[in-house]
Amino acid sequence: MFSCAYVLLAISASVSLLAGTFTEEQRLTIVALIGAAAFGELLSFTLPPAWWRESMLGSLLSFAVLCTTSALLILQDPIFLLFGITGFFRALMLRPPAVMFLGLTATAVVVHTFPVGGPVVALTDKPALYLVILTVQVVSVGLGALASQYVHDQNEERRRTVKELEAALEENAGLHAQLVTQAREAGVLDERQRMAREIHDTLAQSFTGIVTQLEAADRPHTETSQWRAHVDRARILAREGLAEARRSVQALRPESLERHALPVALAELSERWARDATAELSFETTGESKPMLAEIELALYRVAQEALTNVSKHAKAGKVGITLSYMDDVVLLDVRDDGTGFQHRAHTGGEQGFGLNTMRQRLQRVAGNLEVESRPGEGTAISASVPAILAEAR
């Protein structure tokens, strides 16, 4: 590792040897001390590995070599004060802080006393001024270094915190998307099973009944009145089956969601509901609307549909309000009414309980949540929250 001590030593040596007036013996002494200083810096600081330089023993050893050689050189020529200043930088590497202050004090003593002949001479001539200069320099340099280190540590801690937060956000977004994907796959399976049950319970039974009635009408010797009754019954069963088929198809994805964004689809749903209801309905959207995953929009649409159905059947409300709120991380759907309400904690069954369970299951498939607040005579508030995962996140 290259050290600035070599540069300051070279400058000091050049000025001293070229401009100084020394005897041959003094010049040889200075050259020998310059070589010793360079060799000591090489062995104690440059060549050793980083772990040794950063250890307490290694840092103390390199500081002691630097401080000793600079003091001896300053005694020969004060110009080597430039080389001695390196001791301040080396002292700042010492740890703990108490050892650092001792190193700064030793360097200040070398720099301020050896140019005038040593500590004894400096204390003899204006000792108070000498001690004040030493104290101010050591305290200012030491406290400045500690403050700088503190700021550096705080900045590093902030950087680490920001990186950890960014990593956590990325991981959370990935997990959220993965959770929605898994929930969507589970929802697809549930929807298939639901369709299979409905086909078995409704359409299959209707078709079976139609076939039975037509076979009965086609039997030989069937009277005209009986034949007509069988055909009429088959016609009724066919109409019922057609209605069930239409209802099942509509349950897959509403046409309004296929044609419009969620806010427009909910507005149309509200208008259709209000035409046949006696309650006054208001709908509003807050925040910047963005296209979400199809499964998320469908879940919110179905929750609104089911909530309005519950209001029609049970609430006897005068006013109903629907609010769709787009936030940074979630999308909220709130449905409120001033109807009869119900005891939510004790309510576990019935049509309305089945409707709430259906809403909750739909939301759980897209990592959403349903909250219900209701009391008898105080109306009902339903709040559905789902993660705000954009359509392109698929």
mmCIF file with all atom_site columns, C-alpha atoms in Angstrom, residues 41-154:
data_model
loop_
_atom_site.group_PDB
_atom_site.id
_atom_site.type_symbol
_atom_site.label_atom_id
_atom_site.label_alt_id
_atom_site.label_comp_id
_atom_site.label_asym_id
_atom_site.label_entity_id
_atom_site.label_seq_id
_atom_site.pdbx_PDB_ins_code
_atom_site.Cartn_x
_atom_site.Cartn_y
_atom_site.Cartn_z
_atom_site.occupancy
_atom_site.B_iso_or_equiv
_atom_site.pdbx_formal_charge
_atom_site.auth_seq_id
_atom_site.auth_comp_id
_atom_site.auth_asym_id
_atom_site.auth_atom_id
_atom_site.pdbx_PDB_model_num
ATOM 1   C CA . GLU A 1 41  ? 7.750   2.710  6.611  1.00 0.00 ? 41  GLU A CA 1
ATOM 2   C CA . LEU A 1 42  ? 8.184   -0.089 4.083  1.00 0.00 ? 42  LEU A CA 1
ATOM 3   C CA . LEU A 1 43  ? 8.448   -2.871 6.681  1.00 0.00 ? 43  LEU A CA 1
ATOM 4   C CA . SER A 1 44  ? 5.880   -1.608 9.189  1.00 0.00 ? 44  SER A CA 1
ATOM 5   C CA . PHE A 1 45  ? 3.164   -0.233 6.895  1.00 0.00 ? 45  PHE A CA 1
ATOM 6   C CA . THR A 1 46  ? 3.570   -0.807 3.152  1.00 0.00 ? 46  THR A CA 1
ATOM 7   C CA . LEU A 1 47  ? 4.422   -4.518 2.945  1.00 0.00 ? 47  LEU A CA 1
ATOM 8   C CA . PRO A 1 48  ? 2.257   -6.000 5.771  1.00 0.00 ? 48  PRO A CA 1
ATOM 9   C CA . PRO A 1 49  ? -1.294  -7.141 4.790  1.00 0.00 ? 49  PRO A CA 1
ATOM 10  C CA . ALA A 1 50  ? -4.341  -4.998 5.521  1.00 0.00 ? 50  ALA A CA 1
ATOM 11  C CA . TRP A 1 51  ? -5.465  -7.106 8.482  1.00 0.00 ? 51  TRP A CA 1
ATOM 12  C CA . TRP A 1 52  ? -2.094  -6.468 10.174 1.00 0.00 ? 52  TRP A CA 1
ATOM 13  C CA . ARG A 1 53  ? -2.177  -2.718 9.509  1.00 0.00 ? 53  ARG A CA 1
ATOM 14  C CA . GLU A 1 54  ? -5.714  -2.491 10.899 1.00 0.00 ? 54  GLU A CA 1
ATOM 15  C CA . SER A 1 55  ? -4.926  -4.507 14.042 1.00 0.00 ? 55  SER A CA 1
ATOM 16  C CA . MET A 1 56  ? -4.000  -2.674 17.246 1.00 0.00 ? 56  MET A CA 1
ATOM 17  C CA . LEU A 1 57  ? -0.479  -4.119 17.386 1.00 0.00 ? 57  LEU A CA 1
ATOM 18  C CA . GLY A 1 58  ? 0.241   -3.432 13.712 1.00 0.00 ? 58  GLY A CA 1
ATOM 19  C CA . SER A 1 59  ? -1.087  0.147  13.802 1.00 0.00 ? 59  SER A CA 1
ATOM 20  C CA . LEU A 1 60  ? 0.824   0.927  17.015 1.00 0.00 ? 60  LEU A CA 1
ATOM 21  C CA . LEU A 1 61  ? 4.042   -0.485 15.564 1.00 0.00 ? 61  LEU A CA 1
ATOM 22  C CA . SER A 1 62  ? 3.840   1.498  12.306 1.00 0.00 ? 62  SER A CA 1
ATOM 23  C CA . PHE A 1 63  ? 2.955   4.672  14.252 1.00 0.00 ? 63  PHE A CA 1
ATOM 24  C CA . ALA A 1 64  ? 5.873   4.201  16.656 1.00 0.00 ? 64  ALA A CA 1
ATOM 25  C CA . VAL A 1 65  ? 8.348   3.711  13.781 1.00 0.00 ? 65  VAL A CA 1
ATOM 26  C CA . LEU A 1 66  ? 7.022   6.788  11.953 1.00 0.00 ? 66  LEU A CA 1
ATOM 27  C CA . CYS A 1 67  ? 6.987   8.957  15.076 1.00 0.00 ? 67  CYS A CA 1
ATOM 28  C CA . THR A 1 68  ? 10.516  7.933  16.116 1.00 0.00 ? 68  THR A CA 1
ATOM 29  C CA . THR A 1 69  ? 12.161  8.429  12.700 1.00 0.00 ? 69  THR A CA 1
ATOM 30  C CA . SER A 1 70  ? 10.399  11.790 12.141 1.00 0.00 ? 70  SER A CA 1
ATOM 31  C CA . ALA A 1 71  ? 11.541  13.023 15.588 1.00 0.00 ? 71  ALA A CA 1
ATOM 32  C CA . LEU A 1 72  ? 15.160  12.079 14.876 1.00 0.00 ? 72  LEU A CA 1
ATOM 33  C CA . LEU A 1 73  ? 15.040  13.745 11.454 1.00 0.00 ? 73  LEU A CA 1
ATOM 34  C CA . ILE A 1 74  ? 13.452  16.948 12.851 1.00 0.00 ? 74  ILE A CA 1
ATOM 35  C CA . LEU A 1 75  ? 16.262  17.166 15.373 1.00 0.00 ? 75  LEU A CA 1
ATOM 36  C CA . GLN A 1 76  ? 18.703  17.229 12.446 1.00 0.00 ? 76  GLN A CA 1
ATOM 37  C CA . ASP A 1 77  ? 16.679  19.682 10.294 1.00 0.00 ? 77  ASP A CA 1
ATOM 38  C CA . PRO A 1 78  ? 13.308  21.331 11.105 1.00 0.00 ? 78  PRO A CA 1
ATOM 39  C CA . ILE A 1 79  ? 12.266  20.980 7.457  1.00 0.00 ? 79  ILE A CA 1
ATOM 40  C CA . PHE A 1 80  ? 11.471  17.337 8.223  1.00 0.00 ? 80  PHE A CA 1
ATOM 41  C CA . LEU A 1 81  ? 8.505   18.756 10.064 1.00 0.00 ? 81  LEU A CA 1
ATOM 42  C CA . LEU A 1 82  ? 6.676   18.052 6.768  1.00 0.00 ? 82  LEU A CA 1
ATOM 43  C CA . PHE A 1 83  ? 7.417   14.354 7.199  1.00 0.00 ? 83  PHE A CA 1
ATOM 44  C CA . GLY A 1 84  ? 6.408   14.494 10.877 1.00 0.00 ? 84  GLY A CA 1
ATOM 45  C CA . ILE A 1 85  ? 2.934   15.769 9.972  1.00 0.00 ? 85  ILE A CA 1
ATOM 46  C CA . THR A 1 86  ? 2.260   12.262 8.592  1.00 0.00 ? 86  THR A CA 1
ATOM 47  C CA . GLY A 1 87  ? 2.011   11.144 12.202 1.00 0.00 ? 87  GLY A CA 1
ATOM 48  C CA . PHE A 1 88  ? -1.345  12.916 12.557 1.00 0.00 ? 88  PHE A CA 1
ATOM 49  C CA . PHE A 1 89  ? -2.846  10.812 9.745  1.00 0.00 ? 89  PHE A CA 1
ATOM 50  C CA . ARG A 1 90  ? -1.336  7.641  11.176 1.00 0.00 ? 90  ARG A CA 1
ATOM 51  C CA . ALA A 1 91  ? -2.603  8.488  14.686 1.00 0.00 ? 91  ALA A CA 1
ATOM 52  C CA . LEU A 1 92  ? -6.180  8.777  13.361 1.00 0.00 ? 92  LEU A CA 1
ATOM 53  C CA . MET A 1 93  ? -5.998  5.101  12.422 1.00 0.00 ? 93  MET A CA 1
ATOM 54  C CA . LEU A 1 94  ? -5.415  4.055  16.027 1.00 0.00 ? 94  LEU A CA 1
ATOM 55  C CA . ARG A 1 95  ? -8.254  2.509  18.012 1.00 0.00 ? 95  ARG A CA 1
ATOM 56  C CA . PRO A 1 96  ? -9.865  2.858  20.503 1.00 0.00 ? 96  PRO A CA 1
ATOM 57  C CA . PRO A 1 97  ? -10.347 6.671  20.625 1.00 0.00 ? 97  PRO A CA 1
ATOM 58  C CA . ALA A 1 98  ? -8.247  6.972  23.808 1.00 0.00 ? 98  ALA A CA 1
ATOM 59  C CA . VAL A 1 99  ? -5.250  5.463  21.985 1.00 0.00 ? 99  VAL A CA 1
ATOM 60  C CA . MET A 1 100 ? -5.947  7.776  19.038 1.00 0.00 ? 100 MET A CA 1
ATOM 61  C CA . PHE A 1 101 ? -5.739  10.849 21.310 1.00 0.00 ? 101 PHE A CA 1
ATOM 62  C CA . LEU A 1 102 ? -2.465  9.570  22.764 1.00 0.00 ? 102 LEU A CA 1
ATOM 63  C CA . GLY A 1 103 ? -1.092  9.186  19.235 1.00 0.00 ? 103 GLY A CA 1
ATOM 64  C CA . LEU A 1 104 ? -2.207  12.716 18.328 1.00 0.00 ? 104 LEU A CA 1
ATOM 65  C CA . THR A 1 105 ? -0.554  14.062 21.476 1.00 0.00 ? 105 THR A CA 1
ATOM 66  C CA . ALA A 1 106 ? 2.721   12.272 20.664 1.00 0.00 ? 106 ALA A CA 1
ATOM 67  C CA . THR A 1 107 ? 2.683   13.660 17.114 1.00 0.00 ? 107 THR A CA 1
ATOM 68  C CA . ALA A 1 108 ? 1.931   17.188 18.326 1.00 0.00 ? 108 ALA A CA 1
ATOM 69  C CA . VAL A 1 109 ? 4.829   16.948 20.775 1.00 0.00 ? 109 VAL A CA 1
ATOM 70  C CA . VAL A 1 110 ? 7.199   15.856 17.982 1.00 0.00 ? 110 VAL A CA 1
ATOM 71  C CA . VAL A 1 111 ? 5.993   18.554 15.580 1.00 0.00 ? 111 VAL A CA 1
ATOM 72  C CA . HIS A 1 112 ? 5.993   21.443 18.057 1.00 0.00 ? 112 HIS A CA 1
ATOM 73  C CA . THR A 1 113 ? 8.952   20.675 20.297 1.00 0.00 ? 113 THR A CA 1
ATOM 74  C CA . PHE A 1 114 ? 11.674  18.907 18.323 1.00 0.00 ? 114 PHE A CA 1
ATOM 75  C CA . PRO A 1 115 ? 12.131  21.803 15.844 1.00 0.00 ? 115 PRO A CA 1
ATOM 76  C CA . VAL A 1 116 ? 13.188  23.993 18.801 1.00 0.00 ? 116 VAL A CA 1
ATOM 77  C CA . GLY A 1 117 ? 15.348  21.364 20.478 1.00 0.00 ? 117 GLY A CA 1
ATOM 78  C CA . GLY A 1 118 ? 12.955  19.078 22.333 1.00 0.00 ? 118 GLY A CA 1
ATOM 79  C CA . PRO A 1 119 ? 10.244  19.195 25.023 1.00 0.00 ? 119 PRO A CA 1
ATOM 80  C CA . VAL A 1 120 ? 12.577  20.595 27.700 1.00 0.00 ? 120 VAL A CA 1
ATOM 81  C CA . VAL A 1 121 ? 13.438  23.652 25.623 1.00 0.00 ? 121 VAL A CA 1
ATOM 82  C CA . ALA A 1 122 ? 9.794   24.157 24.580 1.00 0.00 ? 122 ALA A CA 1
ATOM 83  C CA . LEU A 1 123 ? 8.556   24.022 28.200 1.00 0.00 ? 123 LEU A CA 1
ATOM 84  C CA . THR A 1 124 ? 11.269  26.397 29.349 1.00 0.00 ? 124 THR A CA 1
ATOM 85  C CA . ASP A 1 125 ? 10.319  29.080 26.807 1.00 0.00 ? 125 ASP A CA 1
ATOM 86  C CA . LYS A 1 126 ? 6.620   30.124 27.148 1.00 0.00 ? 126 LYS A CA 1
ATOM 87  C CA . PRO A 1 127 ? 5.307   26.839 28.592 1.00 0.00 ? 127 PRO A CA 1
ATOM 88  C CA . ALA A 1 128 ? 1.677   28.073 28.824 1.00 0.00 ? 128 ALA A CA 1
ATOM 89  C CA . LEU A 1 129 ? 1.522   28.965 25.142 1.00 0.00 ? 129 LEU A CA 1
ATOM 90  C CA . TYR A 1 130 ? 3.137   25.652 24.253 1.00 0.00 ? 130 TYR A CA 1
ATOM 91  C CA . LEU A 1 131 ? 0.605   23.642 26.267 1.00 0.00 ? 131 LEU A CA 1
ATOM 92  C CA . VAL A 1 132 ? -2.347  25.634 24.868 1.00 0.00 ? 132 VAL A CA 1
ATOM 93  C CA . ILE A 1 133 ? -1.195  25.043 21.288 1.00 0.00 ? 133 ILE A CA 1
ATOM 94  C CA . LEU A 1 134 ? -0.738  21.316 21.947 1.00 0.00 ? 134 LEU A CA 1
ATOM 95  C CA . THR A 1 135 ? -4.128  20.977 23.650 1.00 0.00 ? 135 THR A CA 1
ATOM 96  C CA . VAL A 1 136 ? -6.075  22.907 21.015 1.00 0.00 ? 136 VAL A CA 1
ATOM 97  C CA . GLN A 1 137 ? -4.480  20.999 18.163 1.00 0.00 ? 137 GLN A CA 1
ATOM 98  C CA . VAL A 1 138 ? -4.963  17.566 19.693 1.00 0.00 ? 138 VAL A CA 1
ATOM 99  C CA . VAL A 1 139 ? -8.565  18.216 20.792 1.00 0.00 ? 139 VAL A CA 1
ATOM 100 C CA . SER A 1 140 ? -9.637  19.861 17.522 1.00 0.00 ? 140 SER A CA 1
ATOM 101 C CA . VAL A 1 141 ? -8.077  17.182 15.311 1.00 0.00 ? 141 VAL A CA 1
ATOM 102 C CA . GLY A 1 142 ? -9.331  14.327 17.516 1.00 0.00 ? 142 GLY A CA 1
ATOM 103 C CA . LEU A 1 143 ? -12.892 15.590 17.893 1.00 0.00 ? 143 LEU A CA 1
ATOM 104 C CA . GLY A 1 144 ? -13.043 16.444 14.211 1.00 0.00 ? 144 GLY A CA 1
ATOM 105 C CA . ALA A 1 145 ? -11.965 12.923 13.342 1.00 0.00 ? 145 ALA A CA 1
ATOM 106 C CA . LEU A 1 146 ? -14.552 11.393 15.702 1.00 0.00 ? 146 LEU A CA 1
ATOM 107 C CA . ALA A 1 147 ? -17.298 13.609 14.299 1.00 0.00 ? 147 ALA A CA 1
ATOM 108 C CA . SER A 1 148 ? -16.303 12.710 10.756 1.00 0.00 ? 148 SER A CA 1
ATOM 109 C CA . GLN A 1 149 ? -16.285 9.012  11.635 1.00 0.00 ? 149 GLN A CA 1
ATOM 110 C CA . TYR A 1 150 ? -19.690 9.336  13.297 1.00 0.00 ? 150 TYR A CA 1
ATOM 111 C CA . VAL A 1 151 ? -21.185 11.009 10.215 1.00 0.00 ? 151 VAL A CA 1
ATOM 112 C CA . HIS A 1 152 ? -19.579 8.385  8.003  1.00 0.00 ? 152 HIS A CA 1
ATOM 113 C CA . ASP A 1 153 ? -20.995 5.564  10.146 1.00 0.00 ? 153 ASP A CA 1
ATOM 114 C CA . GLN A 1 154 ? -24.450 7.170  10.097 1.00 0.00 ? 154 GLN A CA 1
#
